[in-house]
PDB file of C-alpha atoms in Angstrom:
ATOM      1  CA  MET A   1       0.441  39.144 -16.423  1.00 50.00           C
ATOM      2  CA  GLU A   2       3.854  39.194 -14.646  1.00 49.00           C
ATOM      3  CA  ASN A   3       3.230  42.628 -12.683  1.00 71.00           C
ATOM      4  CA  GLU A   4       0.398  39.937 -11.052  1.00 68.00           C
ATOM      5  CA  LYS A   5       2.910  37.156 -10.431  1.00 70.00           C
ATOM      6  CA  LYS A   6       5.554  39.104  -8.991  1.00 74.00           C
ATOM      7  CA  THR A   7       2.989  40.892  -6.561  1.00 73.00           C
ATOM      8  CA  VAL A   8       1.572  37.839  -5.482  1.00 72.00           C
ATOM      9  CA  ARG A   9       5.437  36.526  -5.041  1.00 72.00           C
ATOM     10  CA  ARG A  10       5.631  39.169  -2.788  1.00 76.00           C
ATOM     11  CA  PHE A  11       2.343  39.130  -1.104  1.00 76.00           C
ATOM     12  CA  VAL A  12       3.164  35.766  -0.080  1.00 73.00           C
ATOM     13  CA  PHE A  13       6.544  35.815   1.073  1.00 75.00           C
ATOM     14  CA  LYS A  14       5.941  38.348   3.339  1.00 75.00           C
ATOM     15  CA  LEU A  15       3.501  36.617   4.880  1.00 73.00           C
ATOM     16  CA  LEU A  16       5.661  33.501   4.821  1.00 72.00           C
ATOM     17  CA  LYS A  17       8.291  35.663   7.112  1.00 75.00           C
ATOM     18  CA  VAL A  18       5.430  36.119   9.913  1.00 76.00           C
ATOM     19  CA  TYR A  19       5.258  32.332  10.305  1.00 76.00           C
ATOM     20  CA  TRP A  20       9.082  31.581  10.206  1.00 75.00           C
ATOM     21  CA  LYS A  21       9.024  29.817  13.321  1.00 80.00           C
ATOM     22  CA  ARG A  22       6.144  27.355  12.432  1.00 78.00           C
ATOM     23  CA  GLU A  23       7.731  26.964   8.578  1.00 74.00           C
ATOM     24  CA  LEU A  24      10.960  26.299  10.244  1.00 77.00           C
ATOM     25  CA  LEU A  25       9.541  23.440  12.500  1.00 80.00           C
ATOM     26  CA  ALA A  26       8.079  22.326   9.573  1.00 74.00           C
ATOM     27  CA  ALA A  27      10.868  22.209   7.488  1.00 73.00           C
ATOM     28  CA  VAL A  28      12.400  19.938  10.228  1.00 80.00           C
ATOM     29  CA  LEU A  29       9.435  17.382   9.942  1.00 78.00           C
ATOM     30  CA  VAL A  30       9.372  17.473   6.103  1.00 72.00           C
ATOM     31  CA  GLY A  31      13.311  16.556   6.534  1.00 74.00           C
ATOM     32  CA  VAL A  32      12.847  13.455   8.659  1.00 80.00           C
ATOM     33  CA  MET A  33       9.566  12.577   5.957  1.00 75.00           C
ATOM     34  CA  ILE A  34      11.658  12.568   3.261  1.00 74.00           C
ATOM     35  CA  ALA A  35      14.954  10.433   4.638  1.00 78.00           C
ATOM     36  CA  LEU A  36      12.205   8.062   5.510  1.00 77.00           C
ATOM     37  CA  ALA A  37      10.653   8.097   2.032  1.00 73.00           C
ATOM     38  CA  VAL A  38      14.101   7.688   0.787  1.00 76.00           C
ATOM     39  CA  VAL A  39      15.106   4.813   3.026  1.00 80.00           C
ATOM     40  CA  PHE A  40      12.208   2.617   2.402  1.00 76.00           C
ATOM     41  CA  PRO A  41      13.221   1.486  -1.027  1.00 77.00           C
ATOM     42  CA  LEU A  42      16.717   0.838  -0.175  1.00 77.00           C
ATOM     43  CA  LEU A  43      15.679  -1.734   3.038  1.00 79.00           C
ATOM     44  CA  ILE A  44      13.166  -3.026   0.403  1.00 77.00           C
ATOM     45  CA  ARG A  45      16.586  -3.775  -2.511  1.00 76.00           C
ATOM     46  CA  LEU A  46      18.468  -5.294   0.694  1.00 79.00           C
ATOM     47  CA  LEU A  47      15.231  -7.462   2.025  1.00 78.00           C
ATOM     48  CA  ILE A  48      15.207  -9.101  -1.813  1.00 77.00           C
ATOM     49  CA  ASP A  49      18.493  -8.955  -2.586  1.00 76.00           C
ATOM     50  CA  VAL A  50      20.584  -9.953   0.808  1.00 78.00           C
ATOM     51  CA  VAL A  51      18.177 -11.206   3.513  1.00 77.00           C
ATOM     52  CA  ILE A  52      15.947 -13.542   1.918  1.00 79.00           C
ATOM     53  CA  PRO A  53      18.519 -15.191  -0.088  1.00 80.00           C
ATOM     54  CA  SER A  54      20.583 -15.767   3.107  1.00 79.00           C
ATOM     55  CA  GLY A  55      18.234 -17.871   4.711  1.00 79.00           C
ATOM     56  CA  ASP A  56      18.522 -16.682   8.028  1.00 79.00           C
ATOM     57  CA  MET A  57      15.316 -16.342   9.897  1.00 83.00           C
ATOM     58  CA  ASP A  58      16.394 -14.426  12.635  1.00 83.00           C
ATOM     59  CA  LEU A  59      17.961 -12.025  10.391  1.00 81.00           C
ATOM     60  CA  LEU A  60      14.399 -11.454   8.527  1.00 81.00           C
ATOM     61  CA  VAL A  61      12.354 -11.522  11.935  1.00 83.00           C
ATOM     62  CA  LYS A  62      14.837  -8.533  12.916  1.00 83.00           C
ATOM     63  CA  TYR A  63      14.765  -6.454   9.241  1.00 81.00           C
ATOM     64  CA  VAL A  64      10.887  -6.560   9.165  1.00 83.00           C
ATOM     65  CA  LEU A  65      11.001  -5.078  12.628  1.00 86.00           C
ATOM     66  CA  LEU A  66      12.857  -2.629  11.850  1.00 84.00           C
ATOM     67  CA  VAL A  67      10.866  -1.287   9.008  1.00 81.00           C
ATOM     68  CA  VAL A  68       7.912  -1.614  10.560  1.00 83.00           C
ATOM     69  CA  GLY A  69       9.574   0.794  13.418  1.00 84.00           C
ATOM     70  CA  LEU A  70      10.349   3.306  10.440  1.00 82.00           C
ATOM     71  CA  TRP A  71       6.905   2.965   8.697  1.00 80.00           C
ATOM     72  CA  PHE A  72       5.038   3.419  12.371  1.00 83.00           C
ATOM     73  CA  GLY A  73       7.542   6.573  12.961  1.00 82.00           C
ATOM     74  CA  SER A  74       6.882   8.260   9.477  1.00 78.00           C
ATOM     75  CA  LEU A  75       3.159   7.791  10.489  1.00 81.00           C
ATOM     76  CA  ILE A  76       3.745  10.250  13.924  1.00 85.00           C
ATOM     77  CA  PHE A  77       5.947  12.633  11.891  1.00 80.00           C
ATOM     78  CA  THR A  78       3.316  12.945   9.189  1.00 76.00           C
ATOM     79  CA  TYR A  79       0.468  13.489  12.058  1.00 81.00           C
ATOM     80  CA  PHE A  80       2.671  16.748  13.408  1.00 83.00           C
ATOM     81  CA  GLY A  81       3.658  17.759  10.089  1.00 76.00           C
ATOM     82  CA  GLU A  82      -0.379  17.885   8.704  1.00 75.00           C
ATOM     83  CA  VAL A  83      -0.766  19.506  12.491  1.00 81.00           C
ATOM     84  CA  VAL A  84       1.559  22.318  11.817  1.00 80.00           C
ATOM     85  CA  PHE A  85       0.174  22.558   8.404  1.00 75.00           C
ATOM     86  CA  GLU A  86      -3.383  23.111   9.127  1.00 75.00           C
ATOM     87  CA  THR A  87      -2.845  25.616  12.388  1.00 81.00           C
ATOM     88  CA  THR A  88      -0.738  27.841  10.428  1.00 78.00           C
ATOM     89  CA  ALA A  89      -3.540  27.882   7.905  1.00 74.00           C
ATOM     90  CA  LEU A  90      -6.156  29.197  10.469  1.00 78.00           C
ATOM     91  CA  MET A  91      -3.291  31.663  12.160  1.00 80.00           C
ATOM     92  CA  ALA A  92      -2.444  33.411   8.423  1.00 77.00           C
ATOM     93  CA  LYS A  93      -6.696  33.302   7.807  1.00 76.00           C
ATOM     94  CA  SER A  94      -7.217  34.843  11.020  1.00 79.00           C
ATOM     95  CA  ASP A  95      -4.438  37.257  10.889  1.00 80.00           C
ATOM     96  CA  LEU A  96      -5.264  38.415   7.346  1.00 78.00           C
ATOM     97  CA  ARG A  97      -8.970  38.759   8.175  1.00 77.00           C
ATOM     98  CA  LYS A  98      -7.980  41.135  11.015  1.00 79.00           C
ATOM     99  CA  GLN A  99      -5.575  43.414   8.506  1.00 77.00           C
ATOM    100  CA  LEU A 100      -8.493  43.469   6.070  1.00 75.00           C
ATOM    101  CA  LEU A 101     -11.027  44.773   8.317  1.00 75.00           C
ATOM    102  CA  GLU A 102      -8.542  47.731  10.100  1.00 77.00           C
ATOM    103  CA  LYS A 103      -7.555  48.373   6.475  1.00 76.00           C
ATOM    104  CA  MET A 104     -11.563  48.923   5.901  1.00 74.00           C
ATOM    105  CA  PHE A 105     -11.349  51.308   8.330  1.00 74.00           C
ATOM    106  CA  VAL A 106      -9.180  53.567   6.957  1.00 76.00           C
ATOM    107  CA  LEU A 107     -10.301  53.720   3.213  1.00 74.00           C
ATOM    108  CA  PRO A 108     -12.291  56.214   1.409  1.00 77.00           C
ATOM    109  CA  PHE A 109     -16.047  56.304   1.359  1.00 72.00           C
ATOM    110  CA  ASP A 110     -15.779  56.297  -2.528  1.00 74.00           C
ATOM    111  CA  TYR A 111     -14.111  52.851  -2.433  1.00 68.00           C
ATOM    112  CA  PHE A 112     -17.007  51.726  -0.511  1.00 67.00           C
ATOM    113  CA  HIS A 113     -19.374  53.061  -3.444  1.00 68.00           C
ATOM    114  CA  LYS A 114     -17.598  51.371  -5.881  1.00 69.00           C
ATOM    115  CA  ASN A 115     -17.142  48.075  -4.146  1.00 64.00           C
ATOM    116  CA  LYS A 116     -20.969  46.402  -2.832  1.00 62.00           C
ATOM    117  CA  THR A 117     -20.917  45.127   0.272  1.00 57.00           C
ATOM    118  CA  GLY A 118     -21.257  41.785  -0.402  1.00 53.00           C
ATOM    119  CA  GLU A 119     -17.858  41.703  -2.593  1.00 59.00           C
ATOM    120  CA  LEU A 120     -15.979  42.983   0.545  1.00 60.00           C
ATOM    121  CA  VAL A 121     -17.891  40.346   2.626  1.00 59.00           C
ATOM    122  CA  SER A 122     -16.907  37.701  -0.236  1.00 57.00           C
ATOM    123  CA  ARG A 123     -12.960  38.840   0.270  1.00 59.00           C
ATOM    124  CA  LEU A 124     -13.185  38.797   4.252  1.00 60.00           C
ATOM    125  CA  ILE A 125     -14.724  35.061   4.091  1.00 61.00           C
ATOM    126  CA  SER A 126     -14.384  33.380   1.075  1.00 63.00           C
ATOM    127  CA  ASP A 127     -11.147  34.384  -0.683  1.00 66.00           C
ATOM    128  CA  LEU A 128      -9.283  34.366   2.620  1.00 68.00           C
ATOM    129  CA  GLU A 129     -10.289  30.684   3.057  1.00 68.00           C
ATOM    130  CA  LEU A 130      -8.066  30.085  -0.167  1.00 67.00           C
ATOM    131  CA  VAL A 131      -5.279  32.586   0.769  1.00 71.00           C
ATOM    132  CA  GLY A 132      -4.767  31.040   4.195  1.00 69.00           C
ATOM    133  CA  THR A 133      -4.735  27.461   2.223  1.00 68.00           C
ATOM    134  CA  VAL A 134      -1.783  28.764   0.081  1.00 70.00           C
ATOM    135  CA  ILE A 135       0.215  30.486   3.012  1.00 67.00           C
ATOM    136  CA  ALA A 136       0.006  27.254   4.944  1.00 65.00           C
ATOM    137  CA  GLN A 137       0.831  24.627   2.427  1.00 67.00           C
ATOM    138  CA  ILE A 138       3.572  26.003  -0.186  1.00 71.00           C
ATOM    139  CA  PHE A 139       6.302  26.134   1.629  1.00 68.00           C
ATOM    140  CA  PRO A 140       6.480  22.801   3.120  1.00 69.00           C
ATOM    141  CA  ILE A 141       4.863  21.237   0.164  1.00 72.00           C
ATOM    142  CA  LEU A 142       7.462  22.787  -1.984  1.00 74.00           C
ATOM    143  CA  LEU A 143      10.857  21.820   0.465  1.00 72.00           C
ATOM    144  CA  LEU A 144       8.929  18.221   0.537  1.00 72.00           C
ATOM    145  CA  GLY A 145       8.816  18.125  -3.227  1.00 75.00           C
ATOM    146  CA  VAL A 146      11.832  19.528  -4.539  1.00 78.00           C
ATOM    147  CA  VAL A 147      14.365  17.704  -2.184  1.00 78.00           C
ATOM    148  CA  GLN A 148      12.496  14.113  -2.070  1.00 77.00           C
ATOM    149  CA  ILE A 149      12.332  14.369  -5.993  1.00 80.00           C
ATOM    150  CA  SER A 150      16.189  15.625  -6.191  1.00 82.00           C
ATOM    151  CA  ALA A 151      17.077  12.450  -3.406  1.00 81.00           C
ATOM    152  CA  ILE A 152      15.330   9.727  -5.215  1.00 80.00           C
ATOM    153  CA  LEU A 153      16.656  10.962  -8.472  1.00 82.00           C
ATOM    154  CA  ALA A 154      20.089  10.940  -7.020  1.00 84.00           C
ATOM    155  CA  ILE A 155      20.131   7.702  -5.555  1.00 82.00           C
ATOM    156  CA  MET A 156      18.364   5.998  -8.997  1.00 80.00           C
ATOM    157  CA  PHE A 157      20.901   7.828 -11.267  1.00 83.00           C
ATOM    158  CA  ALA A 158      23.360   6.488  -8.959  1.00 82.00           C
ATOM    159  CA  PHE A 159      22.447   2.860  -9.367  1.00 78.00           C
ATOM    160  CA  ASN A 160      21.728   2.738 -13.568  1.00 79.00           C
ATOM    161  CA  TRP A 161      21.266   6.256 -15.357  1.00 81.00           C
ATOM    162  CA  LYS A 162      19.384   4.774 -18.594  1.00 79.00           C
ATOM    163  CA  LEU A 163      16.731   3.711 -16.307  1.00 80.00           C
ATOM    164  CA  THR A 164      16.222   6.680 -14.276  1.00 81.00           C
ATOM    165  CA  LEU A 165      16.195   8.835 -17.560  1.00 82.00           C
ATOM    166  CA  LEU A 166      12.550   7.621 -18.530  1.00 78.00           C
ATOM    167  CA  PRO A 167      10.825   9.332 -15.209  1.00 76.00           C
ATOM    168  CA  VAL A 168      13.034  12.201 -15.868  1.00 79.00           C
ATOM    169  CA  GLY A 169      11.955  12.903 -18.845  1.00 80.00           C
ATOM    170  CA  PHE A 170       8.175  12.151 -18.307  1.00 76.00           C
ATOM    171  CA  ILE A 171       8.707  14.940 -15.324  1.00 73.00           C
ATOM    172  CA  VAL A 172       9.949  17.559 -17.723  1.00 78.00           C
ATOM    173  CA  PHE A 173       7.410  16.992 -20.185  1.00 77.00           C
ATOM    174  CA  SER A 174       4.614  17.233 -18.012  1.00 72.00           C
ATOM    175  CA  PHE A 175       5.979  20.442 -16.225  1.00 72.00           C
ATOM    176  CA  LEU A 176       6.293  22.296 -19.480  1.00 75.00           C
ATOM    177  CA  VAL A 177       2.581  21.320 -20.691  1.00 73.00           C
ATOM    178  CA  LEU A 178       1.667  22.320 -16.892  1.00 70.00           C
ATOM    179  CA  MET A 179       3.496  25.596 -17.752  1.00 71.00           C
ATOM    180  CA  PHE A 180       1.083  26.053 -20.386  1.00 73.00           C
ATOM    181  CA  PHE A 181      -2.004  25.772 -19.181  1.00 71.00           C
ATOM    182  CA  ASN A 182      -1.413  28.006 -16.041  1.00 70.00           C
ATOM    183  CA  ILE A 183      -1.586  30.731 -17.629  1.00 72.00           C
ATOM    184  CA  MET A 184      -5.108  29.875 -18.848  1.00 75.00           C
ATOM    185  CA  VAL A 185      -5.903  28.708 -15.447  1.00 74.00           C
ATOM    186  CA  GLU A 186      -5.015  31.878 -13.291  1.00 71.00           C
ATOM    187  CA  LYS A 187      -7.223  34.223 -16.238  1.00 76.00           C
ATOM    188  CA  ARG A 188      -9.995  31.801 -15.678  1.00 79.00           C
ATOM    189  CA  SER A 189      -9.984  32.185 -11.696  1.00 75.00           C
ATOM    190  CA  LYS A 190      -9.359  35.891 -11.547  1.00 75.00           C
ATOM    191  CA  VAL A 191     -12.663  35.807 -13.596  1.00 81.00           C
ATOM    192  CA  GLU A 192     -14.702  33.818 -11.497  1.00 79.00           C
ATOM    193  CA  ARG A 193     -13.610  35.557  -8.103  1.00 74.00           C
ATOM    194  CA  GLU A 194     -14.729  38.685  -9.869  1.00 77.00           C
ATOM    195  CA  LYS A 195     -18.080  36.987 -10.773  1.00 81.00           C
ATOM    196  CA  PHE A 196     -18.137  35.267  -7.098  1.00 78.00           C
ATOM    197  CA  GLY A 197     -18.041  38.927  -5.711  1.00 74.00           C
ATOM    198  CA  GLU A 198     -20.494  40.134  -7.814  1.00 77.00           C
ATOM    199  CA  LEU A 199     -23.107  37.586  -6.992  1.00 78.00           C
ATOM    200  CA  ALA A 200     -21.998  38.023  -3.507  1.00 75.00           C
ATOM    201  CA  GLY A 201     -22.955  41.986  -3.405  1.00 74.00           C
ATOM    202  CA  VAL A 202     -26.381  41.366  -5.324  1.00 77.00           C
ATOM    203  CA  THR A 203     -27.538  38.641  -2.757  1.00 76.00           C
ATOM    204  CA  SER A 204     -26.492  41.059   0.002  1.00 73.00           C
ATOM    205  CA  ASN A 205     -28.444  43.936  -1.449  1.00 75.00           C
ATOM    206  CA  ILE A 206     -31.478  41.687  -1.948  1.00 74.00           C
ATOM    207  CA  ILE A 207     -31.473  40.638   1.762  1.00 73.00           C
ATOM    208  CA  ASP A 208     -30.899  44.038   2.878  1.00 73.00           C
ATOM    209  CA  ASN A 209     -33.743  45.246   0.962  1.00 74.00           C
ATOM    210  CA  MET A 210     -35.916  42.268   1.854  1.00 69.00           C
ATOM    211  CA  LYS A 211     -38.617  44.046   3.536  1.00 66.00           C
ATOM    212  CA  LEU A 212     -38.901  46.465   0.425  1.00 69.00           C
ATOM    213  CA  ILE A 213     -39.040  43.899  -1.885  1.00 68.00           C
ATOM    214  CA  ARG A 214     -42.342  41.889   0.256  1.00 66.00           C
ATOM    215  CA  ILE A 215     -44.251  45.168   0.175  1.00 69.00           C
ATOM    216  CA  ALA A 216     -43.720  45.849  -3.301  1.00 66.00           C
ATOM    217  CA  MET A 217     -43.297  42.227  -4.232  1.00 63.00           C
ATOM    218  CA  PRO A 218     -41.363  41.846  -7.587  1.00 64.00           C
ATOM    219  CA  PHE A 219     -40.415  38.841  -7.020  1.00 69.00           C
ATOM    220  CA  SER A 220     -40.353  38.125 -10.858  1.00 76.00           C
ATOM    221  CA  TRP A 221     -38.043  40.901 -11.427  1.00 74.00           C
ATOM    222  CA  VAL A 222     -35.686  40.755  -8.355  1.00 77.00           C
ATOM    223  CA  THR A 223     -35.504  36.552  -9.586  1.00 80.00           C
ATOM    224  CA  ASN A 224     -34.758  37.336 -13.162  1.00 82.00           C
ATOM    225  CA  PHE A 225     -31.978  40.132 -11.817  1.00 80.00           C
ATOM    226  CA  PHE A 226     -30.409  37.364  -9.603  1.00 80.00           C
ATOM    227  CA  ASP A 227     -30.373  34.659 -12.326  1.00 83.00           C
ATOM    228  CA  ARG A 228     -28.624  37.005 -14.336  1.00 85.00           C
ATOM    229  CA  PHE A 229     -25.248  37.116 -12.134  1.00 83.00           C
ATOM    230  CA  GLN A 230     -25.363  33.656 -11.221  1.00 82.00           C
ATOM    231  CA  GLY A 231     -25.436  32.482 -14.784  1.00 86.00           C
ATOM    232  CA  ASP A 232     -22.335  34.509 -15.007  1.00 86.00           C
ATOM    233  CA  HIS A 233     -20.972  32.885 -12.066  1.00 84.00           C
ATOM    234  CA  VAL A 234     -21.761  29.436 -13.168  1.00 86.00           C
ATOM    235  CA  TYR A 235     -20.453  30.110 -16.492  1.00 86.00           C
ATOM    236  CA  ALA A 236     -17.581  31.388 -15.572  1.00 84.00           C
ATOM    237  CA  GLY A 237     -17.177  28.366 -13.088  1.00 82.00           C
ATOM    238  CA  LYS A 238     -17.452  25.925 -15.249  1.00 84.00           C
ATOM    239  CA  ARG A 239     -14.812  27.276 -18.041  1.00 83.00           C
ATOM    240  CA  PHE A 240     -12.130  27.285 -14.471  1.00 80.00           C
ATOM    241  CA  ILE A 241     -13.029  23.967 -13.520  1.00 80.00           C
ATOM    242  CA  LYS A 242     -12.928  22.507 -17.051  1.00 79.00           C
ATOM    243  CA  ALA A 243      -9.305  24.643 -16.980  1.00 75.00           C
ATOM    244  CA  ILE A 244      -7.972  23.334 -13.844  1.00 72.00           C
ATOM    245  CA  LYS A 245      -9.045  19.505 -13.954  1.00 76.00           C
ATOM    246  CA  ILE A 246      -6.180  19.374 -17.120  1.00 73.00           C
ATOM    247  CA  ALA A 247      -3.772  19.007 -13.920  1.00 64.00           C
ATOM    248  CA  GLY A 248      -5.718  16.449 -12.588  1.00 64.00           C
ATOM    249  CA  VAL A 249      -5.985  14.359 -15.375  1.00 72.00           C
ATOM    250  CA  LEU A 250      -1.911  15.234 -16.316  1.00 69.00           C
ATOM    251  CA  LYS A 251      -1.309  13.788 -12.673  1.00 63.00           C
ATOM    252  CA  THR A 252      -2.838  10.664 -13.077  1.00 66.00           C
ATOM    253  CA  SER A 253      -1.552  10.303 -16.921  1.00 70.00           C
ATOM    254  CA  ILE A 254       1.650  10.289 -15.965  1.00 69.00           C
ATOM    255  CA  ASN A 255       1.953   8.104 -12.796  1.00 68.00           C
ATOM    256  CA  GLY A 256       0.322   5.170 -15.134  1.00 72.00           C
ATOM    257  CA  LEU A 257       3.177   6.141 -18.216  1.00 75.00           C
ATOM    258  CA  ILE A 258       5.961   6.047 -15.869  1.00 75.00           C
ATOM    259  CA  SER A 259       5.041   3.066 -14.337  1.00 75.00           C
ATOM    260  CA  PHE A 260       4.194   0.920 -17.254  1.00 78.00           C
ATOM    261  CA  SER A 261       7.878   2.416 -19.066  1.00 78.00           C
ATOM    262  CA  LEU A 262       9.708   1.812 -16.160  1.00 78.00           C
ATOM    263  CA  LEU A 263       8.708  -2.077 -15.832  1.00 79.00           C
ATOM    264  CA  ALA A 264       8.786  -2.740 -19.471  1.00 82.00           C
ATOM    265  CA  TYR A 265      12.156  -1.036 -19.938  1.00 83.00           C
ATOM    266  CA  GLY A 266      13.531  -2.548 -16.532  1.00 81.00           C
ATOM    267  CA  GLY A 267      12.465  -5.905 -16.997  1.00 83.00           C
ATOM    268  CA  TYR A 268      14.700  -5.732 -20.510  1.00 84.00           C
ATOM    269  CA  LEU A 269      17.652  -4.590 -18.315  1.00 83.00           C
ATOM    270  CA  VAL A 270      17.411  -7.706 -15.930  1.00 82.00           C
ATOM    271  CA  MET A 271      17.009  -9.908 -19.272  1.00 86.00           C
ATOM    272  CA  LYS A 272      20.369  -8.620 -20.489  1.00 84.00           C
ATOM    273  CA  GLY A 273      21.715  -8.944 -16.948  1.00 82.00           C
ATOM    274  CA  GLU A 274      22.641  -5.137 -16.466  1.00 80.00           C
ATOM    275  CA  ILE A 275      20.350  -5.094 -13.354  1.00 78.00           C
ATOM    276  CA  THR A 276      19.223  -7.736 -10.788  1.00 78.00           C
ATOM    277  CA  VAL A 277      15.396  -8.311  -9.875  1.00 78.00           C
ATOM    278  CA  GLY A 278      15.928  -6.302  -6.202  1.00 77.00           C
ATOM    279  CA  ILE A 279      17.157  -2.973  -8.146  1.00 78.00           C
ATOM    280  CA  LEU A 280      14.569  -3.259 -10.244  1.00 80.00           C
ATOM    281  CA  ILE A 281      11.691  -3.536  -7.666  1.00 81.00           C
ATOM    282  CA  THR A 282      13.832  -0.654  -5.884  1.00 79.00           C
ATOM    283  CA  PHE A 283      13.358   1.344  -8.936  1.00 80.00           C
ATOM    284  CA  TRP A 284       9.525   0.527  -9.008  1.00 78.00           C
ATOM    285  CA  ALA A 285       9.224   1.553  -4.989  1.00 77.00           C
ATOM    286  CA  TYR A 286      11.381   4.680  -5.514  1.00 79.00           C
ATOM    287  CA  VAL A 287       8.831   5.382  -8.789  1.00 77.00           C
ATOM    288  CA  GLN A 288       6.026   5.346  -6.290  1.00 73.00           C
ATOM    289  CA  SER A 289       7.703   7.254  -4.151  1.00 72.00           C
ATOM    290  CA  LEU A 290       8.266   9.861  -6.386  1.00 73.00           C
ATOM    291  CA  PHE A 291       4.624  10.023  -7.044  1.00 70.00           C
ATOM    292  CA  ASN A 292       3.902  11.415  -3.901  1.00 68.00           C
ATOM    293  CA  PRO A 293       6.079  14.640  -3.688  1.00 70.00           C
ATOM    294  CA  ILE A 294       5.018  14.904  -7.577  1.00 69.00           C
ATOM    295  CA  GLN A 295       1.567  14.647  -6.560  1.00 66.00           C
ATOM    296  CA  LEU A 296       2.368  17.519  -3.987  1.00 67.00           C
ATOM    297  CA  LEU A 297       4.038  19.934  -6.364  1.00 70.00           C
ATOM    298  CA  MET A 298       0.833  19.720  -8.718  1.00 66.00           C
ATOM    299  CA  GLN A 299      -1.856  19.792  -6.047  1.00 65.00           C
ATOM    300  CA  VAL A 300       0.248  23.053  -4.900  1.00 68.00           C
ATOM    301  CA  ASN A 301       0.075  24.250  -8.477  1.00 67.00           C
ATOM    302  CA  ILE A 302      -3.641  23.295  -8.533  1.00 65.00           C
ATOM    303  CA  LEU A 303      -3.976  25.026  -5.386  1.00 66.00           C
ATOM    304  CA  LEU A 304      -2.088  28.014  -6.179  1.00 68.00           C
ATOM    305  CA  ARG A 305      -4.242  28.315  -9.284  1.00 65.00           C
ATOM    306  CA  GLN A 306      -7.385  28.159  -7.711  1.00 63.00           C
ATOM    307  CA  SER A 307      -6.794  31.042  -5.379  1.00 67.00           C
ATOM    308  CA  TRP A 308      -5.042  32.864  -7.677  1.00 66.00           C
ATOM    309  CA  GLY A 309      -8.449  35.484  -8.045  1.00 65.00           C
ATOM    310  CA  GLY A 310      -8.314  35.345  -4.499  1.00 67.00           C
ATOM    311  CA  LEU A 311      -4.975  36.388  -3.678  1.00 70.00           C
ATOM    312  CA  LEU A 312      -5.285  39.500  -5.843  1.00 70.00           C
ATOM    313  CA  ARG A 313      -8.265  40.399  -4.447  1.00 70.00           C
ATOM    314  CA  THR A 314      -6.959  40.505  -1.311  1.00 72.00           C
ATOM    315  CA  ILE A 315      -3.577  42.219  -2.093  1.00 73.00           C
ATOM    316  CA  GLU A 316      -6.262  44.819  -4.329  1.00 73.00           C
ATOM    317  CA  VAL A 317      -7.536  45.677  -0.451  1.00 71.00           C
ATOM    318  CA  LEU A 318      -4.415  45.169   1.418  1.00 71.00           C
ATOM    319  CA  GLU A 319      -2.615  47.709  -0.923  1.00 72.00           C
ATOM    320  CA  ALA A 320      -5.409  50.273  -1.648  1.00 71.00           C
ATOM    321  CA  PRO A 321      -4.732  53.709  -1.304  1.00 72.00           C
ATOM    322  CA  GLU A 322      -6.352  55.427   2.160  1.00 69.00           C
TER     323      GLU A 322
END
């Protein structure tokens, strides 16, 4: 398992180097998105604690216009960021598909005896869809998630370290639980991809021999033969889905726990006079902002685990001895 992880990391980092210019552009866009996400809760606090109590209507109008302008700017940078991510995924899949095809030109004949046509077609099409998405999203999302979480937690600690310990504790706990389930998901992803490749191989063979099947008419035998492989894939797919959905449930539950605990303990601190209502609302806004990078990181984790089998199968072809 450890060797598999090293192999996947080496493969992913090697591909990231090819698209370093686009990744750099993505990093700039992500940086702007992070700055805007961090600024918004501070503006909310100033609005509640400073602007509204001042009673200055002109200041309120200017402040609202500023917030709307920043919000509009955030939409623009988010749009361009999404475009860069998706076009990079398209380029990665195109380049990898060409590399796999060129690699097959020089592989020995024994390789094609061991691997059926449908199996190889599934690697060229289905697996590459997963691999390309991973390559396009893993770097920008990791950068966005790690930097934004660090910046938000730093500001929250500056306001009130006691209140900040709640979301930090839940994040650490969810990370540890997620690491435990990742091992199971990786294994099941690998099995699901293998069964899919076998099913694709059987389907391809049936289509290639369709004329003979129509003449001999062994329909029931072919159907039973196909059902056996399809049943194996469905069984592996169900086990994989059950494992991968755990991460989704964890993501939803951690958000609710953080919000409830923050408002409960924050309300207690407001009653004691240790923080203002504006700071509590700012904390709540920061926690909502915190959910976005946490969800993105969990999304990357789910995407990586879903693609684990596809990554290994793609690497297997590219690194096969000639």
